[in-house]
Structure formats: structure tokens, C-alpha cells
PDB file of C-alpha atoms in Angstrom:
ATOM      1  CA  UNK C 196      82.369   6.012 -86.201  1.00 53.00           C
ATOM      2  CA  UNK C 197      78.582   6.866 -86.854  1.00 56.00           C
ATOM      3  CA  UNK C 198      77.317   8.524 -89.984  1.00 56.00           C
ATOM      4  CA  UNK C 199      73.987   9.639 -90.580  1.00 52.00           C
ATOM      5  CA  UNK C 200      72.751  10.741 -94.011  1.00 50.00           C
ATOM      6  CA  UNK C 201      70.234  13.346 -93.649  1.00 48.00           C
ATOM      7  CA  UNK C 202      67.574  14.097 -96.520  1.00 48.00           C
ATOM      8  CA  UNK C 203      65.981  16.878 -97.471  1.00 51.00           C
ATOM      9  CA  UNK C 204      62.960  15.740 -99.605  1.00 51.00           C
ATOM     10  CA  UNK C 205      61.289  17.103-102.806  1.00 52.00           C
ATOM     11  CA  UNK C 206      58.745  20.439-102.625  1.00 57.00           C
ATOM     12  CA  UNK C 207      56.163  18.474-104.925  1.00 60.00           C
ATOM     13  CA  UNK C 208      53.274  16.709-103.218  1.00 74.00           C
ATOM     14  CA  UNK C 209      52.926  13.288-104.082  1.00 80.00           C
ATOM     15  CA  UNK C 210      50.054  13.770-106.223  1.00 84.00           C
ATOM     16  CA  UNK C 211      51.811  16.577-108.009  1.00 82.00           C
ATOM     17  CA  UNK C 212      54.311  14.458-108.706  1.00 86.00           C
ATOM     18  CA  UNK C 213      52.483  11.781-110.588  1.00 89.00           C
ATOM     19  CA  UNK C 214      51.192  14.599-112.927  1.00 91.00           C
ATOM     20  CA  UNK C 215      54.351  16.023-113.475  1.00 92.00           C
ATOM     21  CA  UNK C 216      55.321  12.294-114.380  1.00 93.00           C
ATOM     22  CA  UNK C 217      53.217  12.790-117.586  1.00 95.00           C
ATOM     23  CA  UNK C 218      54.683  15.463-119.245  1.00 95.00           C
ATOM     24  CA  UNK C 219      57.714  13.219-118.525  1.00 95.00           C
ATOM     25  CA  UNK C 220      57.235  10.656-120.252  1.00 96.00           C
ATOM     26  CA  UNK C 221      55.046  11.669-123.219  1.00 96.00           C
ATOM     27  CA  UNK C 222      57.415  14.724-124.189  1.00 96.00           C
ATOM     28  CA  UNK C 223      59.868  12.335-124.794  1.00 97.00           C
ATOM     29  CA  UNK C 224      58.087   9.595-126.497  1.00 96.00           C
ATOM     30  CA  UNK C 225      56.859  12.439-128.912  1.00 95.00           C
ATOM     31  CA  UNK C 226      60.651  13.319-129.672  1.00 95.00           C
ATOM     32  CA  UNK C 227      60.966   9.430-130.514  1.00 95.00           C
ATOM     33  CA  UNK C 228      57.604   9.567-132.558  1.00 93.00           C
ATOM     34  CA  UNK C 229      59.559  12.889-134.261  1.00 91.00           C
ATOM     35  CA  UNK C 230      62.690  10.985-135.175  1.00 92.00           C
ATOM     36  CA  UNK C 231      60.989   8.240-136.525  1.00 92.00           C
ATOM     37  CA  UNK C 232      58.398  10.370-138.779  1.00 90.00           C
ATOM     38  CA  UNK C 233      61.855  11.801-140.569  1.00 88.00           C
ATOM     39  CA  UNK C 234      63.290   8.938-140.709  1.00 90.00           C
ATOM     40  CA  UNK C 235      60.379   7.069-142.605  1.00 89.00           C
ATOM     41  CA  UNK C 236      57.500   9.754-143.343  1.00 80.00           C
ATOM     42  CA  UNK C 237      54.980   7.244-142.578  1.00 86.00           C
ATOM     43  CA  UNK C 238      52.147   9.989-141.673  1.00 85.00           C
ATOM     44  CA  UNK C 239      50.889   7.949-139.002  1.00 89.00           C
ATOM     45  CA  UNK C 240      54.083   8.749-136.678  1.00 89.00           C
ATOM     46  CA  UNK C 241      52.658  12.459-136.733  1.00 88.00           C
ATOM     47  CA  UNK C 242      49.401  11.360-135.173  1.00 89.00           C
ATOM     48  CA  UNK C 243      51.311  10.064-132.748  1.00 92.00           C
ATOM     49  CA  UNK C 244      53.481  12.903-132.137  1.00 92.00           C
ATOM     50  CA  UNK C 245      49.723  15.160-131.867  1.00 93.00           C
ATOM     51  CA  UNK C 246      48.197  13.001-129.607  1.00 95.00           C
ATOM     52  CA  UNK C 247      51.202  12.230-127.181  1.00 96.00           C
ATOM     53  CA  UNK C 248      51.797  16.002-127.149  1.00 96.00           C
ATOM     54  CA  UNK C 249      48.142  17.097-126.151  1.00 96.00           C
ATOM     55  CA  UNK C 250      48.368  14.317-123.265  1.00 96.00           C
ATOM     56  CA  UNK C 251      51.276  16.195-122.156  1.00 96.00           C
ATOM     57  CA  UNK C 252      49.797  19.543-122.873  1.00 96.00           C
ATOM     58  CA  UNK C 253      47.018  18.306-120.929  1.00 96.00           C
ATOM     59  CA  UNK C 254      49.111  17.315-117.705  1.00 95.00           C
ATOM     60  CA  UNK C 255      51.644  20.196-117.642  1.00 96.00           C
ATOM     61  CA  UNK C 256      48.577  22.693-117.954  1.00 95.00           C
ATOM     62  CA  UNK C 257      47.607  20.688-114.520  1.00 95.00           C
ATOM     63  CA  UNK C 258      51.200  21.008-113.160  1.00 93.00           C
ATOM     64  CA  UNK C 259      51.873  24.717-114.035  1.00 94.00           C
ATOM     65  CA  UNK C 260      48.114  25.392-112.136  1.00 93.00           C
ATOM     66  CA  UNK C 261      49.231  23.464-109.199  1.00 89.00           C
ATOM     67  CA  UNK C 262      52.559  25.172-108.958  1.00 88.00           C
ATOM     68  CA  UNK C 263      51.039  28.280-109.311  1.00 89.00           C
ATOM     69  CA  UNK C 264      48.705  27.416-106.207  1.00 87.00           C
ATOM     70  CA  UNK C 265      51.502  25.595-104.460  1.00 81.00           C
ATOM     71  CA  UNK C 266      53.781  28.750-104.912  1.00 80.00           C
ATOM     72  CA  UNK C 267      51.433  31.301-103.169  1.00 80.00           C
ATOM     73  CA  UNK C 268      49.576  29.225-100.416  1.00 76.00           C
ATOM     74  CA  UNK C 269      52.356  29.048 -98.119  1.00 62.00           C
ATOM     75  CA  UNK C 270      53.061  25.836 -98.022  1.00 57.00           C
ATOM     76  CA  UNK C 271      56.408  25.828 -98.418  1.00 52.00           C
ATOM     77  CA  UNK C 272      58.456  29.274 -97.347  1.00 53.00           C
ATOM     78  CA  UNK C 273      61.758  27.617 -97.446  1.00 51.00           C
ATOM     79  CA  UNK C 274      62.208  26.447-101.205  1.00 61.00           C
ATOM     80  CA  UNK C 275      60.363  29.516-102.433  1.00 69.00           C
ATOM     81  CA  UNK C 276      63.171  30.075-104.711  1.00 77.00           C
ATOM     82  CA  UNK C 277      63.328  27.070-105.986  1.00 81.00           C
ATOM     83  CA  UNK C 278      59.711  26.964-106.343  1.00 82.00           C
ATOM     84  CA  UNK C 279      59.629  30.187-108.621  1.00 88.00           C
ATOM     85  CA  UNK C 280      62.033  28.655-110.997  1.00 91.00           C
ATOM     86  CA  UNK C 281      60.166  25.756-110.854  1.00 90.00           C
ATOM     87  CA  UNK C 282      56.757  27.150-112.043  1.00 91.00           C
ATOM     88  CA  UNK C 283      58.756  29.076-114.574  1.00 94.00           C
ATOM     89  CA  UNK C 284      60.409  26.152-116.038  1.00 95.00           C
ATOM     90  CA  UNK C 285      56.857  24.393-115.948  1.00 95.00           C
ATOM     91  CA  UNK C 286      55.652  27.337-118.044  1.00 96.00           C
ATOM     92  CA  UNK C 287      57.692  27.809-120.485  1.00 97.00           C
ATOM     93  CA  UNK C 288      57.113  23.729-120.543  1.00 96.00           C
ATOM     94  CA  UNK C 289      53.509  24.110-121.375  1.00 97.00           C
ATOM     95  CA  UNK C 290      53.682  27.028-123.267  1.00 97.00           C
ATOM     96  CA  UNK C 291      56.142  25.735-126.177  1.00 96.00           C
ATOM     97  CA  UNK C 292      54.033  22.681-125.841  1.00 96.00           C
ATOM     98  CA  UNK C 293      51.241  24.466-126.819  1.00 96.00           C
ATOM     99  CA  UNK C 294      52.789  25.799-129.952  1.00 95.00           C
ATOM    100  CA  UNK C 295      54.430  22.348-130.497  1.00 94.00           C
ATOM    101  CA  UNK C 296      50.531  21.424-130.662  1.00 94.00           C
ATOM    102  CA  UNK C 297      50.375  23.408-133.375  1.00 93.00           C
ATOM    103  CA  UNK C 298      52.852  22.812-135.188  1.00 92.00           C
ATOM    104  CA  UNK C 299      51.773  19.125-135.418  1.00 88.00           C
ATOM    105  CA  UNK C 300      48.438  20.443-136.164  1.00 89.00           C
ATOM    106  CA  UNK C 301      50.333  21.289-139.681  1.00 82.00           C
ATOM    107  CA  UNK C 302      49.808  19.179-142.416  1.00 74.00           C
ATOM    108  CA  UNK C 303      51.949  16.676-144.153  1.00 66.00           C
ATOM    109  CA  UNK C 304      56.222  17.207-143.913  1.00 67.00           C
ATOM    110  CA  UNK C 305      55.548  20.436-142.287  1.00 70.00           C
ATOM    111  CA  UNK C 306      54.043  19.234-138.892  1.00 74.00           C
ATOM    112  CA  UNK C 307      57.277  17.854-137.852  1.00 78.00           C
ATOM    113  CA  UNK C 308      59.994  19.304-139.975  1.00 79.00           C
ATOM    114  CA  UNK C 309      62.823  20.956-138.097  1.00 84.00           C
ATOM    115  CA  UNK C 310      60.797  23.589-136.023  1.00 88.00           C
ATOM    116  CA  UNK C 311      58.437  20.523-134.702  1.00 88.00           C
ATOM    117  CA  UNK C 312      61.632  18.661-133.861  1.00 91.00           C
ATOM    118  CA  UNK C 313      63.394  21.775-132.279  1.00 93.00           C
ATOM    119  CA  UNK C 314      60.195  22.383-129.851  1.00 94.00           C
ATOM    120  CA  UNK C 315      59.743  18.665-129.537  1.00 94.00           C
ATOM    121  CA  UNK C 316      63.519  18.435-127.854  1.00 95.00           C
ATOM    122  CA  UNK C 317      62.907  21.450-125.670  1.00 96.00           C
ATOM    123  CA  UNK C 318      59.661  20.122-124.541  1.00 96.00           C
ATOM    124  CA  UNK C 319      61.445  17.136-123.272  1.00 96.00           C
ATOM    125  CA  UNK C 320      64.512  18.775-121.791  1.00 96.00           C
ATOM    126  CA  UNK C 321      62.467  20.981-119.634  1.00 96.00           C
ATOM    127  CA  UNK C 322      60.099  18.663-118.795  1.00 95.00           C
ATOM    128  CA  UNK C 323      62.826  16.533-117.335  1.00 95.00           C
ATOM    129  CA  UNK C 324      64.497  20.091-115.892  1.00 94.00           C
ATOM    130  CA  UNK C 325      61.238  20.890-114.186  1.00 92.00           C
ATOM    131  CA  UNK C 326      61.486  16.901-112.767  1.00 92.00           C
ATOM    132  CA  UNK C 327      64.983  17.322-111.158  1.00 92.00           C
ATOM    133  CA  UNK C 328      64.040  20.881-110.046  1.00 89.00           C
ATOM    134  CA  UNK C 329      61.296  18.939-108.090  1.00 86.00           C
ATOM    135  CA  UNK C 330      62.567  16.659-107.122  1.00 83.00           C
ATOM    136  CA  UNK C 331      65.554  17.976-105.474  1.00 72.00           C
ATOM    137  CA  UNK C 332      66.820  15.562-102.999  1.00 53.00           C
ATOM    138  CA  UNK C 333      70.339  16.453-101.478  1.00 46.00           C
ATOM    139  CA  UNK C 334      71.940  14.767 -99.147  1.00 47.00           C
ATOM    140  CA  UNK C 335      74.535  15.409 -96.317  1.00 47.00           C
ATOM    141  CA  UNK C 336      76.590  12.738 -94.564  1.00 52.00           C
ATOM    142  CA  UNK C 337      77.338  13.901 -90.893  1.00 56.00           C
ATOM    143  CA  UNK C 338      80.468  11.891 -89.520  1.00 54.00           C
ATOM    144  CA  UNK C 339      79.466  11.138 -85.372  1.00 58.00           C
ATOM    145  CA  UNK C 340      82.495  10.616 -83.209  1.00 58.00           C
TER     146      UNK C 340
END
């Protein structure tokens, strides 16, 4: 008995996918820089929080403009739906990132305080949504007889 496992692979060009890999991983180290701030209000963990937040400000604004592009050239017809929930996961990404900017903008215990922490989680939750939604492997095992 033959199997073959058939893939279909991810929407996201390459390159879009090592911006997108950004926002991944500096959402969620500014969660961690978050956590610690409350749990030692050392000020110096909310200038890490700012700057690790405008990196990934900085990267999803370049994701959200290449999804946009992505969406409407054509290039791919088939995972159109997917794609439109993917640049509107993307954007709502760098949108509450944006205000999550400014809340760490804040000074003192308010930068981070409970809304900073709230936008801080969603920030990383749909940065990694917007990463699975990309990625979006699935795979089908055919049985050959």
C-alpha cells in the first residue's frame, strides 16, 4: 500500500514571511518585558516594553501593507478568503499596537498597568493568529492501492 501526503503550502511569500516573523517574536517578548515591570517596577522593563513594541509596530505596519498589496494583485484567487481574514487580523494587529505604543508612551505605573498588559496579550495572540492564518499548511494522506 502507497500513501502520498499532499501539501498545500502557505499564501505568504517568503519574504513576507520573515516580516511577519517580527511582530512574532517582539509582541511576545514585550508581554514578558510587561510581566516583569509588575512584578518588580524597575522602570527600565518599560523601555523595553516601548522599544520592542515600536519594532513590532514597525514590521506589522510592513506586513498589513504587503497584505493589502498581496490581497488585490491577484496573486492568489484561491485563498482569497483566507487572505481577507488575514489582512484583517494583521490590522487589528497593528492597530492595537499602535495604541499599545501609547500607552507605554505613559509615564511611570501607568505605561504598563492593566490596560498596557491587556493590549500587550492581544498584540501577541493575534500576532501569532495572523502566523497560523499564514501559514496554513494542511495536509491530506491519499491511501494508493
Amino acid at each position: 500500500m502507497d500513501r502520498t501526503v499532499n501539501s498545500s503550502r502557505s499564501f505568504a511569500h517568503p519574504l513576507h514571511a520573515i516580516l511577519l516573523a517580527f511582530p512574532v517574536a517582539l509582541y511576545p517578548a514585550a508581554l514578558l518585558t510587561d510581566i516583569t515591570y509588575l512584578n518588580t517596577a524597575q522602570i527600565q522593563w518599560t523601555n523595553f516594553s516601548s522599544w520592542l513594541i515600536a519594532g513590532a509596530d514597525l514590521f506589522a505596519g510592513l506586513v498589513v501593507a504587503w497584505a493589502l498589496i498581496g490581497l488585490f494583485s491577484g496573486r492568489a484567487r484561491h485563498s482569497q478568503g483566507r487572505g481577507i481574514l488575514y489582512l484583517i487580523v494583521v490590522a487589528v494587529m497593528f492597530i492595537l499596537g499602535v495604541v499599545n505604543a501609547f500607552q507605554h508612551a505613559r509615564d511611570g505605573w501607568h505605561s504598563v498597568g492593566t490596560v498596557g498588559l491587556v493590549l500587550s496579550i492581544l498584540c501577541t495572540l493575534l500576532a501569532f493568529g495572523a502566523a497560523f492564518i499564514a501559514n496554513g499548511n494542511t495536509y491530506s494522506v491519499e491511501d494508493r492501492t
